[in-house]
């Protein structure tokens, strides 16, 4: 495990099938507001590959390390989820050097995970940090958090899918405003416009996140992946094709054990014991 990405596995209570875990990935560069340098990006890419090949991983939670106490003579660092790509790594690079880095990027690796993903956000989620949050399926934020795509102020635009995912999540007008002004959106406003699913106090973030993660982790691990695929289809297809994709996925579930387990558990007023197939 890389020191710049800490991975913790929390067992899912009463997990069916047995062995389920929620993985918490903590981006660990608090002194640089968890900015994504190449080491963090490589660690995120590796974590995605490992999670994808591990059937026990039911949910991935991504968060930033909390700032420690201020060092002597220094001011306290602010809370940050991730304050963007590491800007120092942009200096002097031309397109031929940056393209390979951005083609093999962590944002797509996270986006392409088949299990549910939750961003647990306290503080700044800027640039590549807001894009990590956007690559997750859901976002929980503390009310002191701030979102933004300030790349315009660096003579850049978002490069981790921000222009595309923001537009799909918030609509054209709000995405255009964020990308073109680079202004920050405070958490309460982010919640109001649908950028954030749930808001909480900083001291409640862990519990609020785990509560949601455990709800997701206790669904059939097979069915929830199908649900994720089906909702995603709405982003890539027109309505007619999307509805057909949903119907195909829905019908295919009738050949799974978990559909029979789920409907019988409902009828018998029991808790379903999923098989995951
Ligand atoms: N890349 C590299 N280092 C970063 C960084 C980034 N994206 N964001 C913050 N840091 C570093 C700072 O250089 C500073 O390092 P130092 O203490 O060694 O000098 C440390 O993190 C703390 O940041 P600082 O700017 O001193 O905190 P602040 O409270 O004054 O401001 C922000 C906080 C988030 C407003 C400010 O850091 C900022 O604007 N960051 C860049 C945001 C951005 O443009 N992101 C998009 C990148 S593509």
PDB file of C-alpha atoms and ligand atoms in Angstrom:
ATOM      1  CA  UNK A   1       0.000   0.000   0.000  1.00  0.00           C
ATOM      2  CA  UNK A   2       1.248   3.482  -0.831  1.00  0.00           C
ATOM      3  CA  UNK A   3       1.659   5.925   2.078  1.00  0.00           C
ATOM      4  CA  UNK A   4      -0.147   8.514  -0.014  1.00  0.00           C
ATOM      5  CA  UNK A   5      -3.296   6.367  -0.162  1.00  0.00           C
ATOM      6  CA  UNK A   6      -4.390   4.556   2.993  1.00  0.00           C
ATOM      7  CA  UNK A   7      -6.810   1.677   2.528  1.00  0.00           C
ATOM      8  CA  UNK A   8      -8.946   0.432   5.386  1.00  0.00           C
ATOM      9  CA  UNK A   9     -11.358  -2.487   5.147  1.00  0.00           C
ATOM     10  CA  UNK A  10     -14.463  -2.390   7.344  1.00  0.00           C
ATOM     11  CA  UNK A  11     -16.384  -5.643   7.603  1.00  0.00           C
ATOM     12  CA  UNK A  12     -20.022  -5.492   6.629  1.00  0.00           C
ATOM     13  CA  UNK A  13     -22.093  -6.707   9.552  1.00  0.00           C
ATOM     14  CA  UNK A  14     -24.396  -9.642   8.665  1.00  0.00           C
ATOM     15  CA  UNK A  15     -22.950  -9.557   5.190  1.00  0.00           C
ATOM     16  CA  UNK A  16     -24.504 -11.898   2.677  1.00  0.00           C
ATOM     17  CA  UNK A  17     -22.620 -13.409   0.963  1.00  0.00           C
ATOM     18  CA  UNK A  18     -20.200 -13.524   3.912  1.00  0.00           C
ATOM     19  CA  UNK A  19     -16.916 -11.645   3.764  1.00  0.00           C
ATOM     20  CA  UNK A  20     -18.175  -8.324   2.445  1.00  0.00           C
ATOM     21  CA  UNK A  21     -16.169  -5.208   3.199  1.00  0.00           C
ATOM     22  CA  UNK A  22     -16.459  -1.479   2.704  1.00  0.00           C
ATOM     23  CA  UNK A  23     -13.092  -0.119   1.609  1.00  0.00           C
ATOM     24  CA  UNK A  24     -12.227   3.376   2.791  1.00  0.00           C
ATOM     25  CA  UNK A  25      -9.558   5.032   0.687  1.00  0.00           C
ATOM     26  CA  UNK A  26      -7.935   8.036   2.350  1.00  0.00           C
ATOM     27  CA  UNK A  27      -5.865  10.328   0.140  1.00  0.00           C
ATOM     28  CA  UNK A  28      -3.050  11.135   2.507  1.00  0.00           C
ATOM     29  CA  UNK A  29      -1.253  14.404   1.666  1.00  0.00           C
ATOM     30  CA  UNK A  30      -2.884  16.690   4.205  1.00  0.00           C
ATOM     31  CA  UNK A  31       0.055  19.139   4.182  1.00  0.00           C
ATOM     32  CA  UNK A  32      -0.708  19.796   0.477  1.00  0.00           C
ATOM     33  CA  UNK A  33      -4.486  19.706   0.977  1.00  0.00           C
ATOM     34  CA  UNK A  34      -4.424  16.176  -0.472  1.00  0.00           C
ATOM     35  CA  UNK A  35      -3.476  17.475  -3.945  1.00  0.00           C
ATOM     36  CA  UNK A  36      -3.208  14.668  -6.464  1.00  0.00           C
ATOM     37  CA  UNK A  37       0.423  14.159  -7.409  1.00  0.00           C
ATOM     38  CA  UNK A  38       1.528  11.289  -9.647  1.00  0.00           C
ATOM     39  CA  UNK A  39       2.091   9.025  -6.637  1.00  0.00           C
ATOM     40  CA  UNK A  40      -1.517   9.462  -5.447  1.00  0.00           C
ATOM     41  CA  UNK A  41      -2.870   8.970  -8.967  1.00  0.00           C
ATOM     42  CA  UNK A  42      -0.856   5.737  -9.390  1.00  0.00           C
ATOM     43  CA  UNK A  43      -2.042   4.514  -5.975  1.00  0.00           C
ATOM     44  CA  UNK A  44      -5.676   5.259  -6.882  1.00  0.00           C
ATOM     45  CA  UNK A  45      -5.284   3.405 -10.181  1.00  0.00           C
ATOM     46  CA  UNK A  46      -3.809   0.393  -8.358  1.00  0.00           C
ATOM     47  CA  UNK A  47      -6.528   0.481  -5.706  1.00  0.00           C
ATOM     48  CA  UNK A  48      -9.187   0.457  -8.437  1.00  0.00           C
ATOM     49  CA  UNK A  49      -7.651  -2.609 -10.125  1.00  0.00           C
ATOM     50  CA  UNK A  50      -7.342  -4.419  -6.790  1.00  0.00           C
ATOM     51  CA  UNK A  51     -10.931  -3.595  -5.727  1.00  0.00           C
ATOM     52  CA  UNK A  52     -12.310  -4.700  -9.059  1.00  0.00           C
ATOM     53  CA  UNK A  53     -10.683  -8.120  -8.771  1.00  0.00           C
ATOM     54  CA  UNK A  54     -11.813  -8.621  -5.150  1.00  0.00           C
ATOM     55  CA  UNK A  55     -15.359  -9.953  -4.818  1.00  0.00           C
ATOM     56  CA  UNK A  56     -15.510  -8.966  -1.149  1.00  0.00           C
ATOM     57  CA  UNK A  57     -15.368  -5.229  -1.870  1.00  0.00           C
ATOM     58  CA  UNK A  58     -18.996  -4.100  -1.790  1.00  0.00           C
ATOM     59  CA  UNK A  59     -18.530  -0.330  -1.584  1.00  0.00           C
ATOM     60  CA  UNK A  60     -15.608   2.053  -1.988  1.00  0.00           C
ATOM     61  CA  UNK A  61     -15.529   5.270   0.051  1.00  0.00           C
ATOM     62  CA  UNK A  62     -13.017   7.967  -0.915  1.00  0.00           C
ATOM     63  CA  UNK A  63     -12.003  10.751   1.446  1.00  0.00           C
ATOM     64  CA  UNK A  64      -9.106  13.114   2.148  1.00  0.00           C
ATOM     65  CA  UNK A  65      -6.867  12.942   5.200  1.00  0.00           C
ATOM     66  CA  UNK A  66      -7.690  15.451   7.928  1.00  0.00           C
ATOM     67  CA  UNK A  67      -5.200  18.244   8.514  1.00  0.00           C
ATOM     68  CA  UNK A  68      -3.074  17.704  11.622  1.00  0.00           C
ATOM     69  CA  UNK A  69      -2.427  20.421  14.222  1.00  0.00           C
ATOM     70  CA  UNK A  70      -0.551  23.493  12.967  1.00  0.00           C
ATOM     71  CA  UNK A  71       3.241  23.193  13.086  1.00  0.00           C
ATOM     72  CA  UNK A  72       5.020  25.749  15.249  1.00  0.00           C
ATOM     73  CA  UNK A  73       5.032  29.160  13.607  1.00  0.00           C
ATOM     74  CA  UNK A  74       2.774  27.942  10.793  1.00  0.00           C
ATOM     75  CA  UNK A  75      -0.923  28.563  10.360  1.00  0.00           C
ATOM     76  CA  UNK A  76      -3.483  25.771  10.571  1.00  0.00           C
ATOM     77  CA  UNK A  77      -4.119  24.087   7.208  1.00  0.00           C
ATOM     78  CA  UNK A  78      -7.747  24.178   6.149  1.00  0.00           C
ATOM     79  CA  UNK A  79      -9.882  21.048   5.848  1.00  0.00           C
ATOM     80  CA  UNK A  80      -9.612  19.540   2.374  1.00  0.00           C
ATOM     81  CA  UNK A  81     -11.055  16.585   0.514  1.00  0.00           C
ATOM     82  CA  UNK A  82      -8.683  17.192  -2.404  1.00  0.00           C
ATOM     83  CA  UNK A  83      -7.587  20.676  -3.557  1.00  0.00           C
ATOM     84  CA  UNK A  84      -6.974  19.533  -7.130  1.00  0.00           C
ATOM     85  CA  UNK A  85      -4.246  18.051  -9.233  1.00  0.00           C
ATOM     86  CA  UNK A  86      -0.805  18.916  -7.891  1.00  0.00           C
ATOM     87  CA  UNK A  87      -0.158  22.185  -9.698  1.00  0.00           C
ATOM     88  CA  UNK A  88       3.603  21.928  -9.195  1.00  0.00           C
ATOM     89  CA  UNK A  89       3.599  18.949 -11.581  1.00  0.00           C
ATOM     90  CA  UNK A  90       2.169  21.139 -14.373  1.00  0.00           C
ATOM     91  CA  UNK A  91       5.125  23.509 -14.510  1.00  0.00           C
ATOM     92  CA  UNK A  92       7.053  23.336 -17.793  1.00  0.00           C
ATOM     93  CA  UNK A  93       5.098  20.358 -19.170  1.00  0.00           C
ATOM     94  CA  UNK A  94       3.856  20.384 -22.745  1.00  0.00           C
ATOM     95  CA  UNK A  95       0.957  18.426 -24.248  1.00  0.00           C
ATOM     96  CA  UNK A  96       3.079  15.404 -25.210  1.00  0.00           C
ATOM     97  CA  UNK A  97       4.092  15.004 -21.567  1.00  0.00           C
ATOM     98  CA  UNK A  98       0.682  15.636 -20.008  1.00  0.00           C
ATOM     99  CA  UNK A  99      -1.419  13.531 -22.413  1.00  0.00           C
ATOM    100  CA  UNK A 100      -0.163  10.087 -21.283  1.00  0.00           C
ATOM    101  CA  UNK A 101      -0.762  11.053 -17.653  1.00  0.00           C
ATOM    102  CA  UNK A 102      -4.312  12.193 -18.324  1.00  0.00           C
ATOM    103  CA  UNK A 103      -5.094   9.266 -20.618  1.00  0.00           C
ATOM    104  CA  UNK A 104      -4.353   6.742 -17.891  1.00  0.00           C
ATOM    105  CA  UNK A 105      -6.096   8.626 -15.149  1.00  0.00           C
ATOM    106  CA  UNK A 106      -7.625   7.849 -11.782  1.00  0.00           C
ATOM    107  CA  UNK A 107     -10.902   9.658 -12.505  1.00  0.00           C
ATOM    108  CA  UNK A 108     -11.890   7.151 -15.200  1.00  0.00           C
ATOM    109  CA  UNK A 109     -10.606   4.236 -13.103  1.00  0.00           C
ATOM    110  CA  UNK A 110     -12.908   5.316 -10.248  1.00  0.00           C
ATOM    111  CA  UNK A 111     -15.796   6.062 -12.606  1.00  0.00           C
ATOM    112  CA  UNK A 112     -15.447   2.572 -14.120  1.00  0.00           C
ATOM    113  CA  UNK A 113     -15.567   0.687 -10.819  1.00  0.00           C
ATOM    114  CA  UNK A 114     -18.499  -1.713 -10.957  1.00  0.00           C
ATOM    115  CA  UNK A 115     -19.412  -1.464  -7.245  1.00  0.00           C
ATOM    116  CA  UNK A 116     -21.005   1.614  -5.608  1.00  0.00           C
ATOM    117  CA  UNK A 117     -18.672   4.468  -4.707  1.00  0.00           C
ATOM    118  CA  UNK A 118     -19.177   7.306  -2.224  1.00  0.00           C
ATOM    119  CA  UNK A 119     -17.113  10.482  -1.864  1.00  0.00           C
ATOM    120  CA  UNK A 120     -16.926  11.591   1.769  1.00  0.00           C
ATOM    121  CA  UNK A 121     -16.007  15.264   1.618  1.00  0.00           C
ATOM    122  CA  UNK A 122     -14.801  17.654   4.298  1.00  0.00           C
ATOM    123  CA  UNK A 123     -13.383  20.929   3.057  1.00  0.00           C
ATOM    124  CA  UNK A 124     -12.078  21.917  -0.358  1.00  0.00           C
ATOM    125  CA  UNK A 125     -13.051  19.737  -3.319  1.00  0.00           C
ATOM    126  CA  UNK A 126     -11.460  21.692  -6.128  1.00  0.00           C
ATOM    127  CA  UNK A 127     -10.354  20.934  -9.676  1.00  0.00           C
ATOM    128  CA  UNK A 128      -9.232  17.309  -9.844  1.00  0.00           C
ATOM    129  CA  UNK A 129     -10.676  16.903  -6.325  1.00  0.00           C
ATOM    130  CA  UNK A 130     -14.150  17.892  -7.419  1.00  0.00           C
ATOM    131  CA  UNK A 131     -13.631  15.512 -10.344  1.00  0.00           C
ATOM    132  CA  UNK A 132     -12.800  12.631  -7.964  1.00  0.00           C
ATOM    133  CA  UNK A 133     -16.064  13.430  -6.172  1.00  0.00           C
ATOM    134  CA  UNK A 134     -17.892  13.526  -9.520  1.00  0.00           C
ATOM    135  CA  UNK A 135     -16.420  10.157 -10.487  1.00  0.00           C
ATOM    136  CA  UNK A 136     -18.100   8.648  -7.430  1.00  0.00           C
ATOM    137  CA  UNK A 137     -21.745   7.596  -7.515  1.00  0.00           C
ATOM    138  CA  UNK A 138     -22.753   9.704  -4.523  1.00  0.00           C
ATOM    139  CA  UNK A 139     -21.327  12.569  -2.512  1.00  0.00           C
ATOM    140  CA  UNK A 140     -21.660  13.309   1.199  1.00  0.00           C
ATOM    141  CA  UNK A 141     -20.232  16.639   2.345  1.00  0.00           C
ATOM    142  CA  UNK A 142     -19.788  18.587   5.534  1.00  0.00           C
ATOM    143  CA  UNK A 143     -21.440  21.982   5.566  1.00  0.00           C
ATOM    144  CA  UNK A 144     -18.017  23.720   5.619  1.00  0.00           C
ATOM    145  CA  UNK A 145     -16.987  22.163   2.280  1.00  0.00           C
ATOM    146  CA  UNK A 146     -16.468  24.080  -0.952  1.00  0.00           C
ATOM    147  CA  UNK A 147     -16.622  22.799  -4.515  1.00  0.00           C
ATOM    148  CA  UNK A 148     -15.137  24.334  -7.597  1.00  0.00           C
ATOM    149  CA  UNK A 149     -13.377  23.979 -10.913  1.00  0.00           C
ATOM    150  CA  UNK A 150     -10.798  26.802 -10.669  1.00  0.00           C
ATOM    151  CA  UNK A 151      -8.635  25.564 -13.574  1.00  0.00           C
ATOM    152  CA  UNK A 152      -9.698  28.589 -15.656  1.00  0.00           C
ATOM    153  CA  UNK A 153      -7.577  30.697 -13.291  1.00  0.00           C
ATOM    154  CA  UNK A 154      -4.518  28.608 -14.229  1.00  0.00           C
ATOM    155  CA  UNK A 155      -5.097  29.041 -17.955  1.00  0.00           C
ATOM    156  CA  UNK A 156      -6.586  25.554 -18.057  1.00  0.00           C
ATOM    157  CA  UNK A 157      -9.906  23.724 -18.080  1.00  0.00           C
ATOM    158  CA  UNK A 158     -10.876  20.602 -16.104  1.00  0.00           C
ATOM    159  CA  UNK A 159      -9.025  17.555 -17.458  1.00  0.00           C
ATOM    160  CA  UNK A 160     -10.462  14.719 -15.369  1.00  0.00           C
ATOM    161  CA  UNK A 161     -13.923  14.622 -16.905  1.00  0.00           C
ATOM    162  CA  UNK A 162     -15.248  17.668 -15.031  1.00  0.00           C
ATOM    163  CA  UNK A 163     -16.797  19.467 -18.011  1.00  0.00           C
ATOM    164  CA  UNK A 164     -18.670  16.297 -18.961  1.00  0.00           C
ATOM    165  CA  UNK A 165     -19.751  14.949 -15.585  1.00  0.00           C
ATOM    166  CA  UNK A 166     -20.691  18.340 -14.122  1.00  0.00           C
ATOM    167  CA  UNK A 167     -22.885  19.047 -17.145  1.00  0.00           C
ATOM    168  CA  UNK A 168     -24.622  15.695 -16.845  1.00  0.00           C
ATOM    169  CA  UNK A 169     -25.126  16.048 -13.090  1.00  0.00           C
ATOM    170  CA  UNK A 170     -26.066  19.739 -12.816  1.00  0.00           C
ATOM    171  CA  UNK A 171     -27.151  20.716 -16.318  1.00  0.00           C
ATOM    172  CA  UNK A 172     -25.570  22.996 -18.895  1.00  0.00           C
ATOM    173  CA  UNK A 173     -26.115  26.360 -17.200  1.00  0.00           C
ATOM    174  CA  UNK A 174     -24.646  25.579 -13.786  1.00  0.00           C
ATOM    175  CA  UNK A 175     -21.727  23.603 -15.243  1.00  0.00           C
ATOM    176  CA  UNK A 176     -20.915  26.472 -17.590  1.00  0.00           C
ATOM    177  CA  UNK A 177     -20.987  28.929 -14.685  1.00  0.00           C
ATOM    178  CA  UNK A 178     -18.665  26.801 -12.550  1.00  0.00           C
ATOM    179  CA  UNK A 179     -16.179  26.041 -15.330  1.00  0.00           C
ATOM    180  CA  UNK A 180     -16.081  29.580 -16.758  1.00  0.00           C
ATOM    181  CA  UNK A 181     -16.000  31.562 -13.501  1.00  0.00           C
ATOM    182  CA  UNK A 182     -13.901  29.109 -11.467  1.00  0.00           C
ATOM    183  CA  UNK A 183     -15.842  30.325  -8.428  1.00  0.00           C
ATOM    184  CA  UNK A 184     -16.394  28.082  -5.444  1.00  0.00           C
ATOM    185  CA  UNK A 185     -19.791  26.673  -4.602  1.00  0.00           C
ATOM    186  CA  UNK A 186     -20.367  26.356  -0.835  1.00  0.00           C
ATOM    187  CA  UNK A 187     -21.746  23.039   0.444  1.00  0.00           C
ATOM    188  CA  UNK A 188     -25.265  24.257   1.178  1.00  0.00           C
ATOM    189  CA  UNK A 189     -25.587  25.558  -2.397  1.00  0.00           C
ATOM    190  CA  UNK A 190     -23.923  22.377  -3.717  1.00  0.00           C
ATOM    191  CA  UNK A 191     -26.598  20.379  -1.892  1.00  0.00           C
ATOM    192  CA  UNK A 192     -29.367  22.611  -3.247  1.00  0.00           C
ATOM    193  CA  UNK A 193     -28.256  22.114  -6.867  1.00  0.00           C
ATOM    194  CA  UNK A 194     -27.762  18.351  -6.519  1.00  0.00           C
ATOM    195  CA  UNK A 195     -23.972  18.277  -6.538  1.00  0.00           C
ATOM    196  CA  UNK A 196     -24.073  16.756  -3.054  1.00  0.00           C
ATOM    197  CA  UNK A 197     -26.468  13.991  -1.951  1.00  0.00           C
ATOM    198  CA  UNK A 198     -26.254  14.488   1.815  1.00  0.00           C
ATOM    199  CA  UNK A 199     -24.973  17.274   4.058  1.00  0.00           C
ATOM    200  CA  UNK A 200     -23.755  16.926   7.635  1.00  0.00           C
ATOM    201  CA  UNK A 201     -21.679  18.506  10.382  1.00  0.00           C
ATOM    202  CA  UNK A 202     -17.914  17.752  10.249  1.00  0.00           C
ATOM    203  CA  UNK A 203     -18.086  15.524  13.339  1.00  0.00           C
ATOM    204  CA  UNK A 204     -20.899  13.497  11.755  1.00  0.00           C
ATOM    205  CA  UNK A 205     -19.136  12.809   8.462  1.00  0.00           C
ATOM    206  CA  UNK A 206     -17.779   9.357   9.247  1.00  0.00           C
ATOM    207  CA  UNK A 207     -21.061   8.044  10.669  1.00  0.00           C
ATOM    208  CA  UNK A 208     -23.178   9.601   7.913  1.00  0.00           C
ATOM    209  CA  UNK A 209     -20.882   8.109   5.279  1.00  0.00           C
ATOM    210  CA  UNK A 210     -20.773   4.654   6.851  1.00  0.00           C
ATOM    211  CA  UNK A 211     -24.520   4.609   7.332  1.00  0.00           C
ATOM    212  CA  UNK A 212     -24.994   5.070   3.585  1.00  0.00           C
ATOM    213  CA  UNK A 213     -22.113   2.715   2.727  1.00  0.00           C
ATOM    214  CA  UNK A 214     -23.627  -0.047   4.885  1.00  0.00           C
ATOM    215  CA  UNK A 215     -27.041   0.376   3.264  1.00  0.00           C
ATOM    216  CA  UNK A 216     -25.403  -0.103  -0.138  1.00  0.00           C
ATOM    217  CA  UNK A 217     -23.171  -2.941   1.106  1.00  0.00           C
ATOM    218  CA  UNK A 218     -26.187  -4.918   2.312  1.00  0.00           C
ATOM    219  CA  UNK A 219     -27.888  -5.083  -1.085  1.00  0.00           C
ATOM    220  CA  UNK A 220     -27.255  -8.011  -3.383  1.00  0.00           C
ATOM    221  CA  UNK A 221     -23.707  -7.375  -4.655  1.00  0.00           C
ATOM    222  CA  UNK A 222     -24.768  -8.593  -8.075  1.00  0.00           C
ATOM    223  CA  UNK A 223     -28.000  -6.613  -8.342  1.00  0.00           C
ATOM    224  CA  UNK A 224     -26.461  -3.339  -7.184  1.00  0.00           C
ATOM    225  CA  UNK A 225     -23.866  -3.545  -9.959  1.00  0.00           C
ATOM    226  CA  UNK A 226     -26.659  -4.091 -12.468  1.00  0.00           C
ATOM    227  CA  UNK A 227     -28.478  -1.066 -10.984  1.00  0.00           C
ATOM    228  CA  UNK A 228     -25.331   1.044 -11.401  1.00  0.00           C
ATOM    229  CA  UNK A 229     -24.911  -0.076 -15.023  1.00  0.00           C
ATOM    230  CA  UNK A 230     -28.540   0.618 -15.835  1.00  0.00           C
ATOM    231  CA  UNK A 231     -28.535   4.149 -14.382  1.00  0.00           C
ATOM    232  CA  UNK A 232     -25.229   4.856 -16.157  1.00  0.00           C
ATOM    233  CA  UNK A 233     -26.828   3.824 -19.453  1.00  0.00           C
ATOM    234  CA  UNK A 234     -28.952   6.982 -19.201  1.00  0.00           C
ATOM    235  CA  UNK A 235     -25.781   9.044 -19.657  1.00  0.00           C
ATOM    236  CA  UNK A 236     -24.623   7.308 -22.815  1.00  0.00           C
ATOM    237  CA  UNK A 237     -27.883   6.523 -24.636  1.00  0.00           C
ATOM    238  CA  UNK A 238     -31.067   8.174 -25.840  1.00  0.00           C
ATOM    239  CA  UNK A 239     -34.297   7.371 -23.956  1.00  0.00           C
ATOM    240  CA  UNK A 240     -35.483   4.619 -26.292  1.00  0.00           C
ATOM    241  CA  UNK A 241     -32.163   2.731 -26.214  1.00  0.00           C
ATOM    242  CA  UNK A 242     -31.751   3.350 -22.492  1.00  0.00           C
ATOM    243  CA  UNK A 243     -35.183   1.914 -21.707  1.00  0.00           C
ATOM    244  CA  UNK A 244     -34.319  -1.148 -23.820  1.00  0.00           C
ATOM    245  CA  UNK A 245     -31.027  -1.589 -21.908  1.00  0.00           C
ATOM    246  CA  UNK A 246     -32.932  -1.347 -18.622  1.00  0.00           C
ATOM    247  CA  UNK A 247     -35.501  -3.915 -19.799  1.00  0.00           C
ATOM    248  CA  UNK A 248     -32.727  -6.347 -20.827  1.00  0.00           C
ATOM    249  CA  UNK A 249     -30.965  -5.928 -17.465  1.00  0.00           C
ATOM    250  CA  UNK A 250     -34.266  -6.277 -15.577  1.00  0.00           C
ATOM    251  CA  UNK A 251     -35.257  -9.464 -17.437  1.00  0.00           C
ATOM    252  CA  UNK A 252     -31.788 -10.996 -16.994  1.00  0.00           C
ATOM    253  CA  UNK A 253     -32.184 -10.591 -13.219  1.00  0.00           C
ATOM    254  CA  UNK A 254     -35.022 -13.105 -13.404  1.00  0.00           C
ATOM    255  CA  UNK A 255     -32.371 -15.765 -14.093  1.00  0.00           C
ATOM    256  CA  UNK A 256     -30.466 -14.957 -10.886  1.00  0.00           C
ATOM    257  CA  UNK A 257     -30.722 -16.651  -7.495  1.00  0.00           C
ATOM    258  CA  UNK A 258     -30.867 -13.266  -5.785  1.00  0.00           C
ATOM    259  CA  UNK A 259     -34.156 -12.320  -7.457  1.00  0.00           C
ATOM    260  CA  UNK A 260     -35.774 -15.497  -6.094  1.00  0.00           C
ATOM    261  CA  UNK A 261     -34.148 -14.910  -2.689  1.00  0.00           C
ATOM    262  CA  UNK A 262     -35.336 -11.281  -2.606  1.00  0.00           C
ATOM    263  CA  UNK A 263     -38.956 -11.850  -3.575  1.00  0.00           C
ATOM    264  CA  UNK A 264     -39.303 -14.875  -1.265  1.00  0.00           C
ATOM    265  CA  UNK A 265     -37.765 -12.959   1.634  1.00  0.00           C
ATOM    266  CA  UNK A 266     -40.343 -10.212   1.075  1.00  0.00           C
ATOM    267  CA  UNK A 267     -43.224 -12.699   0.987  1.00  0.00           C
ATOM    268  CA  UNK A 268     -41.981 -14.551   4.087  1.00  0.00           C
ATOM    269  CA  UNK A 269     -41.110 -11.299   5.907  1.00  0.00           C
ATOM    270  CA  UNK A 270     -37.475 -12.403   6.267  1.00  0.00           C
ATOM    271  CA  UNK A 271     -34.167 -10.672   5.696  1.00  0.00           C
ATOM    272  CA  UNK A 272     -32.764 -11.761   2.306  1.00  0.00           C
ATOM    273  CA  UNK A 273     -29.580 -13.857   2.444  1.00  0.00           C
ATOM    274  CA  UNK A 274     -28.024 -12.883  -0.859  1.00  0.00           C
ATOM    275  CA  UNK A 275     -25.882 -15.278  -2.863  1.00  0.00           C
ATOM    276  CA  UNK A 276     -24.463 -12.575  -5.121  1.00  0.00           C
ATOM    277  CA  UNK A 277     -25.478 -14.304  -8.339  1.00  0.00           C
TER     278      UNK A 277
HETATM  279  N1  LIG B   1      -1.392  21.585  -5.916  1.00  0.00           N
HETATM  280  C1  LIG B   1      -0.256  21.657  -5.183  1.00  0.00           C
HETATM  281  N2  LIG B   1      -0.210  22.154  -3.942  1.00  0.00           N
HETATM  282  C2  LIG B   1      -1.350  22.623  -3.422  1.00  0.00           C
HETATM  283  C3  LIG B   1      -2.572  22.609  -4.123  1.00  0.00           C
HETATM  284  C4  LIG B   1      -2.562  22.052  -5.431  1.00  0.00           C
HETATM  285  N3  LIG B   1      -3.679  21.952  -6.165  1.00  0.00           N
HETATM  286  N4  LIG B   1      -3.531  23.156  -3.353  1.00  0.00           N
HETATM  287  C5  LIG B   1      -2.931  23.505  -2.195  1.00  0.00           C
HETATM  288  N5  LIG B   1      -1.621  23.177  -2.233  1.00  0.00           N
HETATM  289  C6  LIG B   1      -0.624  23.375  -1.170  1.00  0.00           C
HETATM  290  C7  LIG B   1      -0.157  24.817  -1.085  1.00  0.00           C
HETATM  291  O1  LIG B   1       0.863  25.086  -2.003  1.00  0.00           O
HETATM  292  C8  LIG B   1       0.317  24.859   0.348  1.00  0.00           C
HETATM  293  O2  LIG B   1       1.581  24.244   0.428  1.00  0.00           O
HETATM  294  P1  LIG B   1       2.726  24.840   1.437  1.00  0.00           P
HETATM  295  O3  LIG B   1       2.075  24.882   2.800  1.00  0.00           O
HETATM  296  O4  LIG B   1       3.852  23.872   1.340  1.00  0.00           O
HETATM  297  O5  LIG B   1       3.017  26.209   0.922  1.00  0.00           O
HETATM  298  C9  LIG B   1      -0.664  23.962   1.092  1.00  0.00           C
HETATM  299  O6  LIG B   1      -1.207  23.114   0.083  1.00  0.00           O
HETATM  300  C10 LIG B   1      -1.786  24.714   1.756  1.00  0.00           C
HETATM  301  O7  LIG B   1      -2.433  25.507   0.781  1.00  0.00           O
HETATM  302  P2  LIG B   1      -2.605  27.092   0.932  1.00  0.00           P
HETATM  303  O8  LIG B   1      -2.805  27.657  -0.436  1.00  0.00           O
HETATM  304  O9  LIG B   1      -1.513  27.672   1.758  1.00  0.00           O
HETATM  305  O10 LIG B   1      -3.969  27.144   1.772  1.00  0.00           O
HETATM  306  P3  LIG B   1      -5.008  28.329   1.795  1.00  0.00           P
HETATM  307  O11 LIG B   1      -5.906  28.062   2.939  1.00  0.00           O
HETATM  308  O12 LIG B   1      -4.361  29.647   1.735  1.00  0.00           O
HETATM  309  O13 LIG B   1      -5.840  28.165   0.419  1.00  0.00           O
HETATM  310  C11 LIG B   1      -6.942  26.936  -1.337  1.00  0.00           C
HETATM  311  C12 LIG B   1      -6.574  27.004   0.165  1.00  0.00           C
HETATM  312  C13 LIG B   1      -7.612  25.602  -1.602  1.00  0.00           C
HETATM  313  C14 LIG B   1      -7.928  28.079  -1.670  1.00  0.00           C
HETATM  314  C15 LIG B   1      -5.658  27.101  -2.185  1.00  0.00           C
HETATM  315  O14 LIG B   1      -4.696  26.181  -1.719  1.00  0.00           O
HETATM  316  C16 LIG B   1      -5.857  26.849  -3.647  1.00  0.00           C
HETATM  317  O15 LIG B   1      -6.414  27.690  -4.366  1.00  0.00           O
HETATM  318  N6  LIG B   1      -5.370  25.676  -4.143  1.00  0.00           N
HETATM  319  C17 LIG B   1      -5.371  25.348  -5.559  1.00  0.00           C
HETATM  320  C18 LIG B   1      -6.751  25.019  -6.043  1.00  0.00           C
HETATM  321  C19 LIG B   1      -6.744  24.740  -7.536  1.00  0.00           C
HETATM  322  O16 LIG B   1      -6.501  25.619  -8.351  1.00  0.00           O
HETATM  323  N7  LIG B   1      -7.017  23.497  -7.898  1.00  0.00           N
HETATM  324  C20 LIG B   1      -7.068  23.071  -9.253  1.00  0.00           C
HETATM  325  C21 LIG B   1      -5.794  22.454  -9.653  1.00  0.00           C
HETATM  326  S1  LIG B   1      -5.876  21.845 -11.321  1.00  0.00           S
END
